[in-house]
Tab-separated table of C-alpha atoms in Angstrom:
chain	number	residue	atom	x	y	z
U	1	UNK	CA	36.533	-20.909	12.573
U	2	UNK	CA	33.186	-21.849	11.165
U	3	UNK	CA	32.081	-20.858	7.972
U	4	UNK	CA	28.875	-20.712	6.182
U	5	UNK	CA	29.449	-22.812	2.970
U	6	UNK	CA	26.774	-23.537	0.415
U	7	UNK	CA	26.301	-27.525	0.492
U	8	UNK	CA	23.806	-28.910	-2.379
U	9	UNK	CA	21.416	-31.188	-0.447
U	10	UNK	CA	18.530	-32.650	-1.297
U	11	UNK	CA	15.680	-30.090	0.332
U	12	UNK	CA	13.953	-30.785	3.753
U	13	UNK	CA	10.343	-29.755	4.512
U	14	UNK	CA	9.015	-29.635	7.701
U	15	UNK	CA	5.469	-28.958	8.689
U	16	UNK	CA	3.948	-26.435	11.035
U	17	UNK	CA	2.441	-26.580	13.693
U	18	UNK	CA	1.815	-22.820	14.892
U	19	UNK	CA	3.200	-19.600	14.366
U	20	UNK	CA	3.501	-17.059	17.434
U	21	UNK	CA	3.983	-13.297	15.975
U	22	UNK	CA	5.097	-10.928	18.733
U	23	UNK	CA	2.178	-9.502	20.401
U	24	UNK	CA	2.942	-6.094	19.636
U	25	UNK	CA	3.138	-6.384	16.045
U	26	UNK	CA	0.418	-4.353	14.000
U	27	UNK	CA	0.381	-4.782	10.859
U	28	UNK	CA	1.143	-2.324	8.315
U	29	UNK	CA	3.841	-1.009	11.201
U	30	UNK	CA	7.210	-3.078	11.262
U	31	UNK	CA	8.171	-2.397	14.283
U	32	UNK	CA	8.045	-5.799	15.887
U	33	UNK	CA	8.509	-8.048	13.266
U	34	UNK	CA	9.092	-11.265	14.380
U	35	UNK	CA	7.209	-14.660	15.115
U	36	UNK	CA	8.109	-18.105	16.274
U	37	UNK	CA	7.450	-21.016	14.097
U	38	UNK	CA	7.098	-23.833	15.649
U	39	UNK	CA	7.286	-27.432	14.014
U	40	UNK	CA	5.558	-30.577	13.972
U	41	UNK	CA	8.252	-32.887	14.187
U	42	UNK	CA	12.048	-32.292	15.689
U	43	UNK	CA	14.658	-31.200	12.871
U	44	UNK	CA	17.492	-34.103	13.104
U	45	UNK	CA	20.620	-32.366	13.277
U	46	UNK	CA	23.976	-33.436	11.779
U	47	UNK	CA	27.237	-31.401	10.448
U	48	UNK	CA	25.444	-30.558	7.458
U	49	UNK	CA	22.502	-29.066	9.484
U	50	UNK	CA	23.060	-26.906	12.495
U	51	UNK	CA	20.842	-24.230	13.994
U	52	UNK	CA	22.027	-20.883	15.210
U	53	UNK	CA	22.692	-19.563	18.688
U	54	UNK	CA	20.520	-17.291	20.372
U	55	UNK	CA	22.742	-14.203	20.558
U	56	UNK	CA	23.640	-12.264	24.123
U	57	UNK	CA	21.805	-9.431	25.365
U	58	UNK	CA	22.386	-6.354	23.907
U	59	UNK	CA	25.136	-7.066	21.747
U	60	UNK	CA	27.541	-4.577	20.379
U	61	UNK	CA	26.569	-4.749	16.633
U	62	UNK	CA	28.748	-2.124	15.618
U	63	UNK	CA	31.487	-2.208	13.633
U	64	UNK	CA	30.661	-6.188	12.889
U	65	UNK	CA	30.925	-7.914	9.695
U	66	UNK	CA	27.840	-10.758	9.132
U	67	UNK	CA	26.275	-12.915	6.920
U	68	UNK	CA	23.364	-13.162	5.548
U	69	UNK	CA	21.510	-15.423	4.095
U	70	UNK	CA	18.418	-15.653	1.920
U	71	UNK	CA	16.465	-16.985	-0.754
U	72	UNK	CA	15.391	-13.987	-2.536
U	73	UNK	CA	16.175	-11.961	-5.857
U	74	UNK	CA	20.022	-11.334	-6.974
U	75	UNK	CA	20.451	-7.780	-8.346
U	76	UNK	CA	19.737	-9.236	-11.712
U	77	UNK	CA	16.316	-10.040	-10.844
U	78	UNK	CA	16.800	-13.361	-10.803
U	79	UNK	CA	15.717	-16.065	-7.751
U	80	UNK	CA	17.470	-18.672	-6.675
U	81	UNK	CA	16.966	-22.199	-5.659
U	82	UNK	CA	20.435	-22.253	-3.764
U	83	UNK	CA	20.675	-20.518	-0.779
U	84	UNK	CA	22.887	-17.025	-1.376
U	85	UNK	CA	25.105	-15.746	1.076
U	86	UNK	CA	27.068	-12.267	1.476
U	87	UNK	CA	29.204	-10.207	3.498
U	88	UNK	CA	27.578	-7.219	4.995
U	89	UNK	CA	28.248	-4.164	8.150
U	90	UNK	CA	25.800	-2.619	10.157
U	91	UNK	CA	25.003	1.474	8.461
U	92	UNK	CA	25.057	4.390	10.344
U	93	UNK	CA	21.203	4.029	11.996
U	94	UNK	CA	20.648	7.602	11.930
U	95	UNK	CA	21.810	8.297	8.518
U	96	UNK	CA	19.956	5.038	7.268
U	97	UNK	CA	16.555	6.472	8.522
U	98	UNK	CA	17.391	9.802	7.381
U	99	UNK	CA	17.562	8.673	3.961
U	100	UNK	CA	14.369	6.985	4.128
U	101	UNK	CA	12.496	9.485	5.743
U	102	UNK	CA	13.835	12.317	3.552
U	103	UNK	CA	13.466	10.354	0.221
U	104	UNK	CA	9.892	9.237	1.335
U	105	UNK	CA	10.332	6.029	0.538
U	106	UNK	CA	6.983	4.773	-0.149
U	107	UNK	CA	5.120	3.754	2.962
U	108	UNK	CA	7.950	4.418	5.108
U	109	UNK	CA	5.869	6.753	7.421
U	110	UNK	CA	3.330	4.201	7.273
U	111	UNK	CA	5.287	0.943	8.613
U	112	UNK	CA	7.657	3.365	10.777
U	113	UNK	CA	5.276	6.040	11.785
U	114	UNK	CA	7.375	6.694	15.173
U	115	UNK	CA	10.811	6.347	13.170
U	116	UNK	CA	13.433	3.838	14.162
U	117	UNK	CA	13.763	2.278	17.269
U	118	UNK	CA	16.295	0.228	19.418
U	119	UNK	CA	14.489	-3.109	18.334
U	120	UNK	CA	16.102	-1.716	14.666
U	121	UNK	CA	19.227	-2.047	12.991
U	122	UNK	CA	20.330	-0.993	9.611
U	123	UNK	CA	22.550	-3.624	7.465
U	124	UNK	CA	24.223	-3.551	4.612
U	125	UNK	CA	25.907	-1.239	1.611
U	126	UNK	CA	26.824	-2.538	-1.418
U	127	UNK	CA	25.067	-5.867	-0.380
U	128	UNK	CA	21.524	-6.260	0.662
U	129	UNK	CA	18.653	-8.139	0.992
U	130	UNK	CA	16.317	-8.247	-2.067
U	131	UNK	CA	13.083	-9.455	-2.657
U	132	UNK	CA	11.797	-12.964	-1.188
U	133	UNK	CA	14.582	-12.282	1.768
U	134	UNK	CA	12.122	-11.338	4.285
U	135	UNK	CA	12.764	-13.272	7.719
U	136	UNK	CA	15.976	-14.760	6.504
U	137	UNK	CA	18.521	-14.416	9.375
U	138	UNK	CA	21.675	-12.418	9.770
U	139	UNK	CA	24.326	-14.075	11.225
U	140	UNK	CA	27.710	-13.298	13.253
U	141	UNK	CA	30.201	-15.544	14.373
U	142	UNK	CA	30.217	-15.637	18.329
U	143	UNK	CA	32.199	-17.075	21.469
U	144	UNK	CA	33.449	-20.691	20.095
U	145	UNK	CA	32.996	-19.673	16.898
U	146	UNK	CA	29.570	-20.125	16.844
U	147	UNK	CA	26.773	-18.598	14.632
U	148	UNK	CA	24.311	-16.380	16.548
U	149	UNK	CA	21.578	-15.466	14.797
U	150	UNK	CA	21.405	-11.245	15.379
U	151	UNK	CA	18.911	-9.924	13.183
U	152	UNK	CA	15.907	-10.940	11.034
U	153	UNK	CA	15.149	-9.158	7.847
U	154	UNK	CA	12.281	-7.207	7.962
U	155	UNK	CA	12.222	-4.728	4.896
U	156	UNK	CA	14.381	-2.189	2.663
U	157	UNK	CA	14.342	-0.738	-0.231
U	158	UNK	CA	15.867	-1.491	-3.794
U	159	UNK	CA	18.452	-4.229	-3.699
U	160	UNK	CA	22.370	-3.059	-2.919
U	161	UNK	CA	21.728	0.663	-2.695
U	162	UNK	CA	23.832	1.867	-0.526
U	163	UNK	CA	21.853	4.390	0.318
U	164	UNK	CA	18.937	2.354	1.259
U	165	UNK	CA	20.573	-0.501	3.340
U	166	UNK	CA	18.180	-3.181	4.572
U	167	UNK	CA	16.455	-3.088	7.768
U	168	UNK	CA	16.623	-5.758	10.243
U	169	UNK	CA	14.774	-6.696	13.544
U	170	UNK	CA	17.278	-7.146	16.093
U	171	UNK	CA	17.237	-10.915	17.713
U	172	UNK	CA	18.808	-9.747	20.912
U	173	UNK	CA	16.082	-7.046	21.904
U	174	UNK	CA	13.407	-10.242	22.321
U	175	UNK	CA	15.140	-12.543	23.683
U	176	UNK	CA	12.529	-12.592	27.331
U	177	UNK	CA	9.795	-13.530	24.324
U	178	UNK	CA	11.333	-15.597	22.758
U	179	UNK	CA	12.412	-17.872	25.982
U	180	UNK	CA	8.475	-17.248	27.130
U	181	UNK	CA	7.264	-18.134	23.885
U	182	UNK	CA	9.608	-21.679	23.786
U	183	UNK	CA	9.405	-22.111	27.557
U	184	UNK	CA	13.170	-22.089	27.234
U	185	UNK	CA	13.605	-24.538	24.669
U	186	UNK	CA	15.536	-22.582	22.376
């Protein structure tokens, strides 16, 4: 079984050459929330640096335990220059927006005027995203132990409220895009 494991490398920059967002997204809304980035050169890979697996349509997300990864602030308000990486389940969707919508979260109507959809999923209790995670990936461990990238984190509120877990564009529901948008390269 393959596990995520922090290895201290020297860092790797890449430049870019164009980013696609979806079409759909409108900005302040979140529904949407994803883009393509796509590079100048090709990323040499080697053990220490493998990229995730597109995951399979509609995936059953339920009841899953991922990881997720990110760069962003620790519940001490710190940031980090290692990559951070936690344990976290999918919430109860219609509990999760319940709790947003009834605490009115600032801007929540705003960037989810038409409340959750299918393109949405709700991660995370005691863990969370925090600050600076935005777009970091969540990750679950496939067929062949493999990493498929599932979600994409798009927002929350607080860090490790289990209240308020984080919300997460789902990988799976844009799959036709994303093919389009990398002519199948992916």
């Amino acid at each position: 079984s393959k596990s995520l494991t922090v290895i201290q490398l020297e860092g790797l920059s890449y430049e870019i050459q164009e980013v696609t967002p979806h079409p759909d997204y409108s900005f302040p809304e979140k529904y949407n929330d994803l883009a393509i980035i796509t590079l100048k050169q090709k990323i040499m890979l080697s053990e220490s640096l493998e990229p995730f697996c597109l995951p399979s349509k509609m995936s059953q997300l339920n009841g899953k335990v991922f990881e997720l990864l990110g760069w962003g602030q620790t519940p001490n308000d710190d940031t980090t220059k290692i990559i951070d990486q936690m344990k976290v389940e999918v919430a109860n969707a219609m509990e999760c927006e319940a709790n947003y919508s009834q605490k009115n979260i600032p801007l929540f109507s705003t960037i989810y005027p038409k409340g959750f959809t299918d393109t949405i999923i709700c991660v995370g209790r005691h863990n969370d995203v925090c600050r600076g995670d935005s777009g970091g990936p969540l990750v679950l461990e496939g067929p062949d132990s493999l990493l498929e990238q599932v979600g994409v984190v798009s927002t929350g509120y607080g860090c490790g409220n289990a209240r308020f877990p984080g919300i997460y564009t789902r990988v799976d529901q844009y799959l036709d895009w994303i093919m389009q948008v990398t002519m199948g390269g992916c």
